[in-house]
Amino acid sequence: MKNNPNMKYLLIGLVALIWGLIIYKVIKGLAGDDPPPVATKAKPPQPEDTLTTYVLSSMQYPDPFSNELAFEEVEDETEIEPSEQMTSKDDITTPSLPTVVPAIVSPLPPPEIKYAGYIYNPQTRRKTAMITMNGRSMSVGVNDQIDNKTKVLEISDQKITVQHNGKKLDYQIGG
């Protein structure tokens, strides 16, 4: 390039040509001579396809999340034997309806509690136990309700005593 002086004039010409194209495209874009947009017609709504839509069944299933007791129907298996001397309608007895007996619901197992230790606050004279119940870490004090069935009764150095469904349970430290 140093040896050829004409190369310099050729490169200046190329730069001027490229800048000229750029300026031409910008001016053409700002001119606003764009054609008008094509008008489109709105399509009418399509009727709903009833063969592929989701419909809930009308079956009456019990709610799996309710706290109501489950009931089982038990039929009374006593047979009524017709008597040989039935003369009036008063002698006819109607069979009894099946009785409904509540199903026996087994009590829930006691919670899985791991006792890690306690912290003593000398100002309030209160012990706060560090426990993990069913995989969830928490801190509780004496007479605190852990859940609707579990209450802390006592906190000591080596164990924590809780009451679950009216039954006292002891959990040793570390286990």
PDB file of C-alpha atoms in Angstrom:
ATOM      1  CA  MET A   1       0.000   0.000   0.000  1.00  0.00           C
ATOM      2  CA  LYS A   2       2.898   2.342   0.660  1.00  0.00           C
ATOM      3  CA  ASN A   3       4.361   1.519  -2.733  1.00  0.00           C
ATOM      4  CA  ASN A   4       1.139   2.081  -4.716  1.00  0.00           C
ATOM      5  CA  PRO A   5      -0.244   5.693  -4.454  1.00  0.00           C
ATOM      6  CA  ASN A   6      -3.352   4.850  -6.540  1.00  0.00           C
ATOM      7  CA  MET A   7      -4.566   2.412  -3.887  1.00  0.00           C
ATOM      8  CA  LYS A   8      -5.246   5.308  -1.559  1.00  0.00           C
ATOM      9  CA  TYR A   9      -7.664   6.933  -4.051  1.00  0.00           C
ATOM     10  CA  LEU A  10      -9.409   3.593  -4.659  1.00  0.00           C
ATOM     11  CA  LEU A  11     -10.091   3.074  -0.933  1.00  0.00           C
ATOM     12  CA  ILE A  12     -11.385   6.639  -0.508  1.00  0.00           C
ATOM     13  CA  GLY A  13     -13.805   6.011  -3.360  1.00  0.00           C
ATOM     14  CA  LEU A  14     -15.065   2.738  -1.779  1.00  0.00           C
ATOM     15  CA  VAL A  15     -15.650   4.443   1.581  1.00  0.00           C
ATOM     16  CA  ALA A  16     -17.585   7.256  -0.123  1.00  0.00           C
ATOM     17  CA  LEU A  17     -19.706   4.685  -2.023  1.00  0.00           C
ATOM     18  CA  ILE A  18     -20.571   2.737   1.174  1.00  0.00           C
ATOM     19  CA  TRP A  19     -21.496   5.933   3.057  1.00  0.00           C
ATOM     20  CA  GLY A  20     -23.598   7.049   0.103  1.00  0.00           C
ATOM     21  CA  LEU A  21     -25.565   3.768   0.175  1.00  0.00           C
ATOM     22  CA  ILE A  22     -26.136   4.089   3.921  1.00  0.00           C
ATOM     23  CA  ILE A  23     -27.411   7.681   3.627  1.00  0.00           C
ATOM     24  CA  TYR A  24     -29.651   6.693   0.652  1.00  0.00           C
ATOM     25  CA  LYS A  25     -31.264   3.831   2.676  1.00  0.00           C
ATOM     26  CA  VAL A  26     -31.897   6.120   5.701  1.00  0.00           C
ATOM     27  CA  ILE A  27     -33.532   8.841   3.563  1.00  0.00           C
ATOM     28  CA  LYS A  28     -35.653   6.282   1.682  1.00  0.00           C
ATOM     29  CA  GLY A  29     -36.792   4.747   5.007  1.00  0.00           C
ATOM     30  CA  LEU A  30     -37.812   8.131   6.433  1.00  0.00           C
ATOM     31  CA  ALA A  31     -39.655   9.232   3.273  1.00  0.00           C
ATOM     32  CA  GLY A  32     -42.836   7.405   4.321  1.00  0.00           C
ATOM     33  CA  ASP A  33     -43.762   6.165   0.850  1.00  0.00           C
ATOM     34  CA  ASP A  34     -44.811   2.808   2.291  1.00  0.00           C
ATOM     35  CA  PRO A  35     -47.825   1.149   0.691  1.00  0.00           C
ATOM     36  CA  PRO A  36     -50.990   1.069   2.862  1.00  0.00           C
ATOM     37  CA  PRO A  37     -51.491  -2.093   4.913  1.00  0.00           C
ATOM     38  CA  VAL A  38     -53.686  -4.793   3.468  1.00  0.00           C
ATOM     39  CA  ALA A  39     -57.133  -4.885   5.079  1.00  0.00           C
ATOM     40  CA  THR A  40     -58.014  -8.244   6.585  1.00  0.00           C
ATOM     41  CA  LYS A  41     -61.434  -9.562   7.374  1.00  0.00           C
ATOM     42  CA  ALA A  42     -62.230 -10.784  10.884  1.00  0.00           C
ATOM     43  CA  LYS A  43     -63.187 -14.438  10.937  1.00  0.00           C
ATOM     44  CA  PRO A  44     -66.496 -15.289  12.569  1.00  0.00           C
ATOM     45  CA  PRO A  45     -66.196 -17.318  15.791  1.00  0.00           C
ATOM     46  CA  GLN A  46     -66.064 -21.041  15.229  1.00  0.00           C
ATOM     47  CA  PRO A  47     -68.724 -23.204  16.890  1.00  0.00           C
ATOM     48  CA  GLU A  48     -67.395 -25.149  19.870  1.00  0.00           C
ATOM     49  CA  ASP A  49     -66.460 -28.745  19.194  1.00  0.00           C
ATOM     50  CA  THR A  50     -68.363 -30.765  21.780  1.00  0.00           C
ATOM     51  CA  LEU A  51     -66.625 -34.035  20.941  1.00  0.00           C
ATOM     52  CA  THR A  52     -63.164 -32.924  22.097  1.00  0.00           C
ATOM     53  CA  THR A  53     -64.061 -30.633  25.004  1.00  0.00           C
ATOM     54  CA  TYR A  54     -63.496 -31.743  28.615  1.00  0.00           C
ATOM     55  CA  VAL A  55     -66.608 -32.498  30.656  1.00  0.00           C
ATOM     56  CA  LEU A  56     -66.685 -33.388  34.347  1.00  0.00           C
ATOM     57  CA  SER A  57     -68.578 -36.517  35.192  1.00  0.00           C
ATOM     58  CA  SER A  58     -71.739 -36.280  37.214  1.00  0.00           C
ATOM     59  CA  MET A  59     -70.674 -39.065  39.597  1.00  0.00           C
ATOM     60  CA  GLN A  60     -70.899 -38.113  43.254  1.00  0.00           C
ATOM     61  CA  TYR A  61     -67.460 -39.020  44.611  1.00  0.00           C
ATOM     62  CA  PRO A  62     -66.656 -38.226  48.258  1.00  0.00           C
ATOM     63  CA  ASP A  63     -64.283 -35.354  48.888  1.00  0.00           C
ATOM     64  CA  PRO A  64     -60.843 -36.901  49.631  1.00  0.00           C
ATOM     65  CA  PHE A  65     -59.752 -33.807  51.601  1.00  0.00           C
ATOM     66  CA  SER A  66     -62.703 -33.507  53.975  1.00  0.00           C
ATOM     67  CA  ASN A  67     -62.347 -34.331  57.660  1.00  0.00           C
ATOM     68  CA  GLU A  68     -65.686 -36.108  57.897  1.00  0.00           C
ATOM     69  CA  LEU A  69     -65.840 -39.718  59.050  1.00  0.00           C
ATOM     70  CA  ALA A  70     -66.239 -42.419  56.432  1.00  0.00           C
ATOM     71  CA  PHE A  71     -69.340 -44.568  56.777  1.00  0.00           C
ATOM     72  CA  GLU A  72     -69.962 -48.071  55.503  1.00  0.00           C
ATOM     73  CA  GLU A  73     -73.372 -49.538  54.855  1.00  0.00           C
ATOM     74  CA  VAL A  74     -74.033 -52.818  56.615  1.00  0.00           C
ATOM     75  CA  GLU A  75     -77.164 -54.664  55.637  1.00  0.00           C
ATOM     76  CA  ASP A  76     -79.223 -56.416  58.251  1.00  0.00           C
ATOM     77  CA  GLU A  77     -79.316 -60.098  57.226  1.00  0.00           C
ATOM     78  CA  THR A  78     -82.395 -61.118  59.175  1.00  0.00           C
ATOM     79  CA  GLU A  79     -84.997 -62.741  56.980  1.00  0.00           C
ATOM     80  CA  ILE A  80     -88.674 -62.298  57.484  1.00  0.00           C
ATOM     81  CA  GLU A  81     -90.542 -65.563  57.261  1.00  0.00           C
ATOM     82  CA  PRO A  82     -94.119 -65.281  56.209  1.00  0.00           C
ATOM     83  CA  SER A  83     -96.526 -66.772  58.698  1.00  0.00           C
ATOM     84  CA  GLU A  84     -99.115 -69.196  57.523  1.00  0.00           C
ATOM     85  CA  GLN A  85    -102.100 -67.374  59.033  1.00  0.00           C
ATOM     86  CA  MET A  86    -101.837 -63.830  57.695  1.00  0.00           C
ATOM     87  CA  THR A  87    -105.302 -62.509  57.407  1.00  0.00           C
ATOM     88  CA  SER A  88    -104.990 -58.717  57.586  1.00  0.00           C
ATOM     89  CA  LYS A  89    -102.596 -55.994  56.480  1.00  0.00           C
ATOM     90  CA  ASP A  90    -101.596 -55.352  60.091  1.00  0.00           C
ATOM     91  CA  ASP A  91     -99.858 -58.710  60.257  1.00  0.00           C
ATOM     92  CA  ILE A  92     -97.431 -57.802  57.474  1.00  0.00           C
ATOM     93  CA  THR A  93     -94.139 -56.377  58.699  1.00  0.00           C
ATOM     94  CA  THR A  94     -91.839 -54.296  56.526  1.00  0.00           C
ATOM     95  CA  PRO A  95     -88.128 -55.082  56.424  1.00  0.00           C
ATOM     96  CA  SER A  96     -85.888 -52.687  58.285  1.00  0.00           C
ATOM     97  CA  LEU A  97     -83.606 -50.319  56.395  1.00  0.00           C
ATOM     98  CA  PRO A  98     -79.884 -51.064  56.323  1.00  0.00           C
ATOM     99  CA  THR A  99     -78.099 -49.579  59.286  1.00  0.00           C
ATOM    100  CA  VAL A 100     -75.151 -47.239  58.800  1.00  0.00           C
ATOM    101  CA  VAL A 101     -72.165 -48.012  61.013  1.00  0.00           C
ATOM    102  CA  PRO A 102     -69.225 -45.604  61.157  1.00  0.00           C
ATOM    103  CA  ALA A 103     -66.016 -47.157  59.863  1.00  0.00           C
ATOM    104  CA  ILE A 104     -63.254 -47.535  62.372  1.00  0.00           C
ATOM    105  CA  VAL A 105     -60.588 -44.974  61.536  1.00  0.00           C
ATOM    106  CA  SER A 106     -57.163 -46.032  62.730  1.00  0.00           C
ATOM    107  CA  PRO A 107     -55.391 -43.349  64.770  1.00  0.00           C
ATOM    108  CA  LEU A 108     -52.535 -41.545  63.118  1.00  0.00           C
ATOM    109  CA  PRO A 109     -49.051 -42.689  64.123  1.00  0.00           C
ATOM    110  CA  PRO A 110     -47.145 -40.395  66.469  1.00  0.00           C
ATOM    111  CA  PRO A 111     -45.073 -37.709  64.773  1.00  0.00           C
ATOM    112  CA  GLU A 112     -41.426 -38.342  63.958  1.00  0.00           C
ATOM    113  CA  ILE A 113     -39.566 -35.920  66.238  1.00  0.00           C
ATOM    114  CA  LYS A 114     -35.784 -35.526  66.546  1.00  0.00           C
ATOM    115  CA  TYR A 115     -34.692 -33.558  69.610  1.00  0.00           C
ATOM    116  CA  ALA A 116     -31.461 -31.579  69.034  1.00  0.00           C
ATOM    117  CA  GLY A 117     -31.240 -29.774  72.391  1.00  0.00           C
ATOM    118  CA  TYR A 118     -32.516 -26.634  74.050  1.00  0.00           C
ATOM    119  CA  ILE A 119     -31.625 -23.006  74.710  1.00  0.00           C
ATOM    120  CA  TYR A 120     -32.211 -21.472  78.142  1.00  0.00           C
ATOM    121  CA  ASN A 121     -33.048 -17.766  78.473  1.00  0.00           C
ATOM    122  CA  PRO A 122     -32.079 -16.632  81.998  1.00  0.00           C
ATOM    123  CA  GLN A 123     -34.120 -13.405  81.762  1.00  0.00           C
ATOM    124  CA  THR A 124     -37.424 -15.126  81.031  1.00  0.00           C
ATOM    125  CA  ARG A 125     -36.385 -18.434  82.665  1.00  0.00           C
ATOM    126  CA  ARG A 126     -37.757 -20.261  79.655  1.00  0.00           C
ATOM    127  CA  LYS A 127     -36.363 -23.273  77.766  1.00  0.00           C
ATOM    128  CA  THR A 128     -36.722 -23.392  73.989  1.00  0.00           C
ATOM    129  CA  ALA A 129     -36.209 -26.795  72.368  1.00  0.00           C
ATOM    130  CA  MET A 130     -34.767 -27.258  68.881  1.00  0.00           C
ATOM    131  CA  ILE A 131     -36.622 -30.112  67.174  1.00  0.00           C
ATOM    132  CA  THR A 132     -37.216 -31.538  63.726  1.00  0.00           C
ATOM    133  CA  MET A 133     -40.769 -32.809  63.269  1.00  0.00           C
ATOM    134  CA  ASN A 134     -41.570 -34.796  60.135  1.00  0.00           C
ATOM    135  CA  GLY A 135     -38.554 -33.232  58.393  1.00  0.00           C
ATOM    136  CA  ARG A 136     -39.388 -29.627  59.372  1.00  0.00           C
ATOM    137  CA  SER A 137     -37.060 -27.808  61.818  1.00  0.00           C
ATOM    138  CA  MET A 138     -38.663 -25.650  64.500  1.00  0.00           C
ATOM    139  CA  SER A 139     -38.144 -24.251  67.978  1.00  0.00           C
ATOM    140  CA  VAL A 140     -40.793 -24.823  70.656  1.00  0.00           C
ATOM    141  CA  GLY A 141     -41.266 -24.046  74.330  1.00  0.00           C
ATOM    142  CA  VAL A 142     -43.093 -25.737  77.186  1.00  0.00           C
ATOM    143  CA  ASN A 143     -46.912 -25.759  76.681  1.00  0.00           C
ATOM    144  CA  ASP A 144     -46.508 -24.823  72.983  1.00  0.00           C
ATOM    145  CA  GLN A 145     -48.903 -26.484  70.562  1.00  0.00           C
ATOM    146  CA  ILE A 146     -46.830 -28.023  67.721  1.00  0.00           C
ATOM    147  CA  ASP A 147     -49.882 -28.999  65.676  1.00  0.00           C
ATOM    148  CA  ASN A 148     -53.545 -29.568  66.468  1.00  0.00           C
ATOM    149  CA  LYS A 149     -52.792 -32.922  68.154  1.00  0.00           C
ATOM    150  CA  THR A 150     -49.297 -32.452  69.624  1.00  0.00           C
ATOM    151  CA  LYS A 151     -48.298 -30.330  72.630  1.00  0.00           C
ATOM    152  CA  VAL A 152     -44.927 -29.926  74.414  1.00  0.00           C
ATOM    153  CA  LEU A 153     -45.170 -30.908  78.086  1.00  0.00           C
ATOM    154  CA  GLU A 154     -41.561 -30.837  79.347  1.00  0.00           C
ATOM    155  CA  ILE A 155     -38.072 -29.964  78.117  1.00  0.00           C
ATOM    156  CA  SER A 156     -35.046 -31.397  79.917  1.00  0.00           C
ATOM    157  CA  ASP A 157     -31.340 -31.894  79.201  1.00  0.00           C
ATOM    158  CA  GLN A 158     -31.694 -35.349  77.670  1.00  0.00           C
ATOM    159  CA  LYS A 159     -35.303 -35.611  76.486  1.00  0.00           C
ATOM    160  CA  ILE A 160     -38.424 -33.761  75.428  1.00  0.00           C
ATOM    161  CA  THR A 161     -41.881 -34.939  76.499  1.00  0.00           C
ATOM    162  CA  VAL A 162     -44.837 -34.304  74.202  1.00  0.00           C
ATOM    163  CA  GLN A 163     -48.501 -35.226  74.334  1.00  0.00           C
ATOM    164  CA  HIS A 164     -49.973 -36.618  71.096  1.00  0.00           C
ATOM    165  CA  ASN A 165     -53.696 -37.494  71.049  1.00  0.00           C
ATOM    166  CA  GLY A 166     -53.694 -37.611  74.860  1.00  0.00           C
ATOM    167  CA  LYS A 167     -50.709 -39.984  75.017  1.00  0.00           C
ATOM    168  CA  LYS A 168     -47.349 -38.940  76.531  1.00  0.00           C
ATOM    169  CA  LEU A 169     -44.298 -39.612  74.366  1.00  0.00           C
ATOM    170  CA  ASP A 170     -40.610 -39.111  75.269  1.00  0.00           C
ATOM    171  CA  TYR A 171     -37.958 -38.335  72.640  1.00  0.00           C
ATOM    172  CA  GLN A 172     -34.279 -38.604  73.585  1.00  0.00           C
ATOM    173  CA  ILE A 173     -31.696 -36.066  72.435  1.00  0.00           C
ATOM    174  CA  GLY A 174     -30.207 -36.866  69.040  1.00  0.00           C
ATOM    175  CA  GLY A 175     -32.840 -39.417  68.139  1.00  0.00           C
TER     176      GLY A 175
END
